Coordinates of C-alpha atoms in Angstrom, one line a residue:
X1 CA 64.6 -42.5 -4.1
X2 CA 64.0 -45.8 -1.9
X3 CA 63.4 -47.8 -5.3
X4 CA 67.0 -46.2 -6.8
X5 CA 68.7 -47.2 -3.5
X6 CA 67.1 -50.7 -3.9
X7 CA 68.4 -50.9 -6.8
X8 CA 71.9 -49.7 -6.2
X9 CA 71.8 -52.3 -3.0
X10 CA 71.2 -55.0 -5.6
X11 CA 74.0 -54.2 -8.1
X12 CA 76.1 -54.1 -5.6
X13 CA 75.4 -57.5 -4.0
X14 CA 75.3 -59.0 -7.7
X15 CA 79.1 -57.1 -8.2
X16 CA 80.1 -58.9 -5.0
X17 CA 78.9 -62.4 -6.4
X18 CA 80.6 -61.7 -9.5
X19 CA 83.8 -60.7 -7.7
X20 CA 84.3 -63.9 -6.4
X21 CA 83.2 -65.7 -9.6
X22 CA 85.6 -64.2 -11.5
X23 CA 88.6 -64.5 -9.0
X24 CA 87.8 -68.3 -8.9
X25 CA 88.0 -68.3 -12.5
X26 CA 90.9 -65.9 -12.5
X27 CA 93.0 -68.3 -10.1
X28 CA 91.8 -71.7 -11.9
X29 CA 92.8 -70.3 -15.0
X30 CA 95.9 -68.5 -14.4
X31 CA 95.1 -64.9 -15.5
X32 CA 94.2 -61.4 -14.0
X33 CA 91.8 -61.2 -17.0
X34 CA 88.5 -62.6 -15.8
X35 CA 88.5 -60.5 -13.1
X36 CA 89.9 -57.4 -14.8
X37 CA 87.5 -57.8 -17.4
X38 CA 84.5 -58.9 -15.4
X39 CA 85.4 -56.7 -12.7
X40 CA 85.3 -53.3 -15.2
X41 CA 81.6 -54.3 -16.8
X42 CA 80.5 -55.2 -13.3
X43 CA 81.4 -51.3 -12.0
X44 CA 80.7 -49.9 -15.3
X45 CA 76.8 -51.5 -15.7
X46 CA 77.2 -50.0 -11.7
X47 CA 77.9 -46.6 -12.6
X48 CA 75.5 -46.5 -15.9
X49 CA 72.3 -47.7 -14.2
X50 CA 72.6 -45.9 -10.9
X51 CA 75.1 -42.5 -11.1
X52 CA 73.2 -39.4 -10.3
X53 CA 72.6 -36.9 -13.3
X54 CA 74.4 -33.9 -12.6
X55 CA 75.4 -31.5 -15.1
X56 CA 79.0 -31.1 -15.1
X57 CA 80.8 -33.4 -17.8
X58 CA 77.9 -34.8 -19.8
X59 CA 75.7 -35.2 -17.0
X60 CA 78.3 -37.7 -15.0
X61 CA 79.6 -35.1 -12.8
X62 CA 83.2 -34.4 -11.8
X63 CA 83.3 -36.6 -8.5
X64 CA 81.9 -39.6 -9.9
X65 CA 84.0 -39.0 -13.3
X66 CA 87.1 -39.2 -11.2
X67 CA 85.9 -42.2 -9.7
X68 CA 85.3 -43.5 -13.4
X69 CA 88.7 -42.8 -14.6
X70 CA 90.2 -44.4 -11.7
X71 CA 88.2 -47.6 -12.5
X72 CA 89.7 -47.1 -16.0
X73 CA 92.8 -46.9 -14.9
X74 CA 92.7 -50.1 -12.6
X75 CA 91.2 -51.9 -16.0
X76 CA 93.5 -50.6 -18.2
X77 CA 96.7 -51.7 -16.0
X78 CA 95.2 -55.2 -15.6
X79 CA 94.7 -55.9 -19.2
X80 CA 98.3 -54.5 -19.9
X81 CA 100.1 -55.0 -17.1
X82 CA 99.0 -58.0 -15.1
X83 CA 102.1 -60.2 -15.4
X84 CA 104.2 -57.6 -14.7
X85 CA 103.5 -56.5 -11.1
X86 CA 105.9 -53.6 -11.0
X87 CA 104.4 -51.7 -14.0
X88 CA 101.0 -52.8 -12.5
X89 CA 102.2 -51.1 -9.5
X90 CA 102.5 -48.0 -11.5
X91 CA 99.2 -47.6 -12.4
X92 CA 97.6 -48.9 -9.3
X93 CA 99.6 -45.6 -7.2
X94 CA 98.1 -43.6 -9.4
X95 CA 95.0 -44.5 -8.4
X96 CA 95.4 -44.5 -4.6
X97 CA 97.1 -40.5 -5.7
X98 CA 93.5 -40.1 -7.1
X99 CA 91.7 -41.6 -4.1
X100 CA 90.5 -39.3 -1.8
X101 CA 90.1 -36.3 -4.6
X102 CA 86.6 -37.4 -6.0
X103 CA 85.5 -37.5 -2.2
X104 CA 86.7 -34.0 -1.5
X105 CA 85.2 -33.2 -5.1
X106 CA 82.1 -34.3 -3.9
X107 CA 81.5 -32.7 -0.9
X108 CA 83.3 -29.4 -2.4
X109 CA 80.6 -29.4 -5.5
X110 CA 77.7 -30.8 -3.6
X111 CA 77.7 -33.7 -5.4
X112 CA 77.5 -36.1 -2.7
X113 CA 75.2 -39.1 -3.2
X114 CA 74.8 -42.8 -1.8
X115 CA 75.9 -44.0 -5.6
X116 CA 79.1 -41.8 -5.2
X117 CA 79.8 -43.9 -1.4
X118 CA 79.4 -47.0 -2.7
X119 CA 81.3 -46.3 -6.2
X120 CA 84.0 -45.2 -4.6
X121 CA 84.2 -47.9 -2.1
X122 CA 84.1 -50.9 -5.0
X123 CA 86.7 -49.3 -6.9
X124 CA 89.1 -49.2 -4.2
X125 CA 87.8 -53.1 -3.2
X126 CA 88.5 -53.8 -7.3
X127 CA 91.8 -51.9 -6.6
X128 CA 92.5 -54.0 -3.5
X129 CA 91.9 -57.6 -5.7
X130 CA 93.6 -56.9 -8.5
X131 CA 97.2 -56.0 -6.7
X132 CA 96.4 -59.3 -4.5
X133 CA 95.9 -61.1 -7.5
X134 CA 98.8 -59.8 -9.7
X135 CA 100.9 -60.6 -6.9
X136 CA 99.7 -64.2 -6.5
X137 CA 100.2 -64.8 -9.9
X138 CA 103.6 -64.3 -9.6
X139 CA 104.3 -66.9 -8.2
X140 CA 106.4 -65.3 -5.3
X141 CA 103.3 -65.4 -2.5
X142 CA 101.0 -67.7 -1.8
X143 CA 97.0 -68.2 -2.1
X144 CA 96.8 -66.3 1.8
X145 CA 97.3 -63.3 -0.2
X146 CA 94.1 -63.4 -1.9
X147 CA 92.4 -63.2 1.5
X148 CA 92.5 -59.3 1.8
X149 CA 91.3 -59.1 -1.6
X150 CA 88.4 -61.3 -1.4
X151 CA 87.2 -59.6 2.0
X152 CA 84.8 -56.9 1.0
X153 CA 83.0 -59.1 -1.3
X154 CA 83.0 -62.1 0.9
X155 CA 81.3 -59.4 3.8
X156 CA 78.6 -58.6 1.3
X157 CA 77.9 -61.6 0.5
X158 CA 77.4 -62.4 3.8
X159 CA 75.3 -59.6 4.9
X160 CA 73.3 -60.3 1.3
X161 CA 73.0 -64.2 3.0
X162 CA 71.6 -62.0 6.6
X163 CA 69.3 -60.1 5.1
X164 CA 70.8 -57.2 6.4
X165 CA 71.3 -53.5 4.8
X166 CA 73.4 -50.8 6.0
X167 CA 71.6 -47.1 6.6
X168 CA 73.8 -46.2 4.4
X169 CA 77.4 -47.3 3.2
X170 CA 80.5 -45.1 4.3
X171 CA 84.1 -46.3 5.3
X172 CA 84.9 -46.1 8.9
X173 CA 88.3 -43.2 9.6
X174 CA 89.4 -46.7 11.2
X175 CA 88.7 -48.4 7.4
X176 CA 90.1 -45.7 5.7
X177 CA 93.8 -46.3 7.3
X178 CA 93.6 -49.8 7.0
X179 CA 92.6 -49.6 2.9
X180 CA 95.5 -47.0 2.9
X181 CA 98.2 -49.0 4.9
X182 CA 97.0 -52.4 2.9
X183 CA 97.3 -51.1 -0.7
X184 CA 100.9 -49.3 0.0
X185 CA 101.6 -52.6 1.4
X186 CA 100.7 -54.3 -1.7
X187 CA 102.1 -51.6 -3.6
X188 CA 105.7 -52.1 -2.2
X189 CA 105.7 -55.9 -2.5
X190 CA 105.2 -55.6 -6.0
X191 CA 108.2 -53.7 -6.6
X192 CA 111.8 -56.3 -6.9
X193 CA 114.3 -54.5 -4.4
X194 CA 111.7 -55.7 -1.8
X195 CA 110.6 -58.8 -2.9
X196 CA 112.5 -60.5 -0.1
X197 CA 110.3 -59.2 2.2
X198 CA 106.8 -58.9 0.1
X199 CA 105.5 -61.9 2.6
X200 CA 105.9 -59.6 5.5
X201 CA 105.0 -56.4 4.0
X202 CA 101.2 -58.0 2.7
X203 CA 101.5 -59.5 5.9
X204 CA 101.5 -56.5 8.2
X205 CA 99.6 -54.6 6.1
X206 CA 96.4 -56.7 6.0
X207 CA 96.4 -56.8 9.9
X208 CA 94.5 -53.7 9.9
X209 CA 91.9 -55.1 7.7
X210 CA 91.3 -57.8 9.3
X211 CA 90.5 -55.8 12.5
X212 CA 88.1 -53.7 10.7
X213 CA 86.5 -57.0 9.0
X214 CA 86.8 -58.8 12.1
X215 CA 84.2 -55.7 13.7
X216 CA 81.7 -55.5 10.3
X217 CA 81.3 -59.6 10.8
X218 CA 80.8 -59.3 14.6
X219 CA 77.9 -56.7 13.7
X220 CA 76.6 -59.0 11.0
X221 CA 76.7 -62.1 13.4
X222 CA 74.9 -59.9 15.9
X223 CA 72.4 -58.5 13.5
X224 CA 73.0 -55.2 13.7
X225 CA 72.6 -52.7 10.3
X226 CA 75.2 -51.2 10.9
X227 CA 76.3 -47.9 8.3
X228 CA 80.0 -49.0 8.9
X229 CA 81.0 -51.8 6.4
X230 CA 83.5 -53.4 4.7
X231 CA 86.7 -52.3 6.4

């Protein structure tokens, strides 16, 4: 078990590297498709080498194939989708409908596991990036909206940098509202009868972020494994 949570740790740090990679090369070269397409093999090689083997649905289980299509979904919207923020917007609520249904799956099937906790989590940080980036792309915001997007793989790079590791990785009820009130956020300023005020809306959602990434830093900077992390 410790070596397949070592290993999990590590695919998860190298996702986080690769994150940012791909968003560099995503905003250099003018295109959602690095990271849409780097982002998916990332989570995918993720969910291959370290899912649990349960039995339900060819041995991928039904919490962590929920998780999977919502992934698929977020990959599938980007390649079609990304120049078009409101259709991208589409597909990205139905994803934050799904959120929250593998968890309850999970703990209503017993299929709870550290891989399901941190798949989860990186699809909603892939989620997060990829309305942030659509949106910049458009041309109507500027680079400050990548900022949210970038902040869960910036922290774990960071804590990768520390040499600290978590207990275990779970989202605080604190991280949970601000995920929730930044993607509707990002959600709304995609959509044209409010792009007057998209600034604002990205604006006052990512406040709540930023005080749950402002506490996970502070605990990094003091040293402290803390389970909390990333928002």
């Amino acid at each position: 078990m410790n070596e397949v949570l070592a290993i999990l740790r590590r695919l998860n740090d190298w996702n986080a590297v690769l994150a940012l990679a791909a968003l560099a090369l995503s905003v250099g070269l003018g295109s959602a498709l690095p990271s849409a397409v780097l982002g998916f093999a990332s989570l995918l090689t993720f969910h291959v080498v370290c899912r649990p083997r349960e039995r339900r649905f060819a041995g991928l289980g039904v919490a962590n194939t929920l998780t999977l299509l919502r992934l698929l979904i977020v990959f599938l919207a980007s390649l079609a989708f990304w120049t078009t923020p409101p259709l991208f917007a589409v597909g990205a609520a139905l994803v934050l409908l799904l959120d929250g249904v593998d968890g309850w799956a999970a703990r209503r099937l017993g299929e709870a596991s550290k891989f399901g906790a941190y798949f989860d989590m990186e699809t909603d940080a892939h989620l997060i990036l990829m309305l942030c980036l659509v949106l910049y792309l458009a041309g109507g915001l500027g680079a400050w909206v990548l900022l949210p997007g970038a902040l869960r793989y910036a922290f774990v790079v960071a804590r990768q940098l520390r040499g600290t590791q978590p207990a275990r990785e779970r989202r605080s009820q604190f991280g949970r509202v601000a995920f929730f009130t930044l993607a509707v956020a990002l959600l709304l300023a995609c959509l044209p009868p409010l792009q007057a005020i998209s600034s604002a809306l990205v604006g006052v959602g990512m406040l709540p972020g930023l005080v749950s990434f402002s506490q996970d830093f502070r605990g990094l900077l003091r040293g402290a494994g803390a389970d909390i992390e990333g928002g």
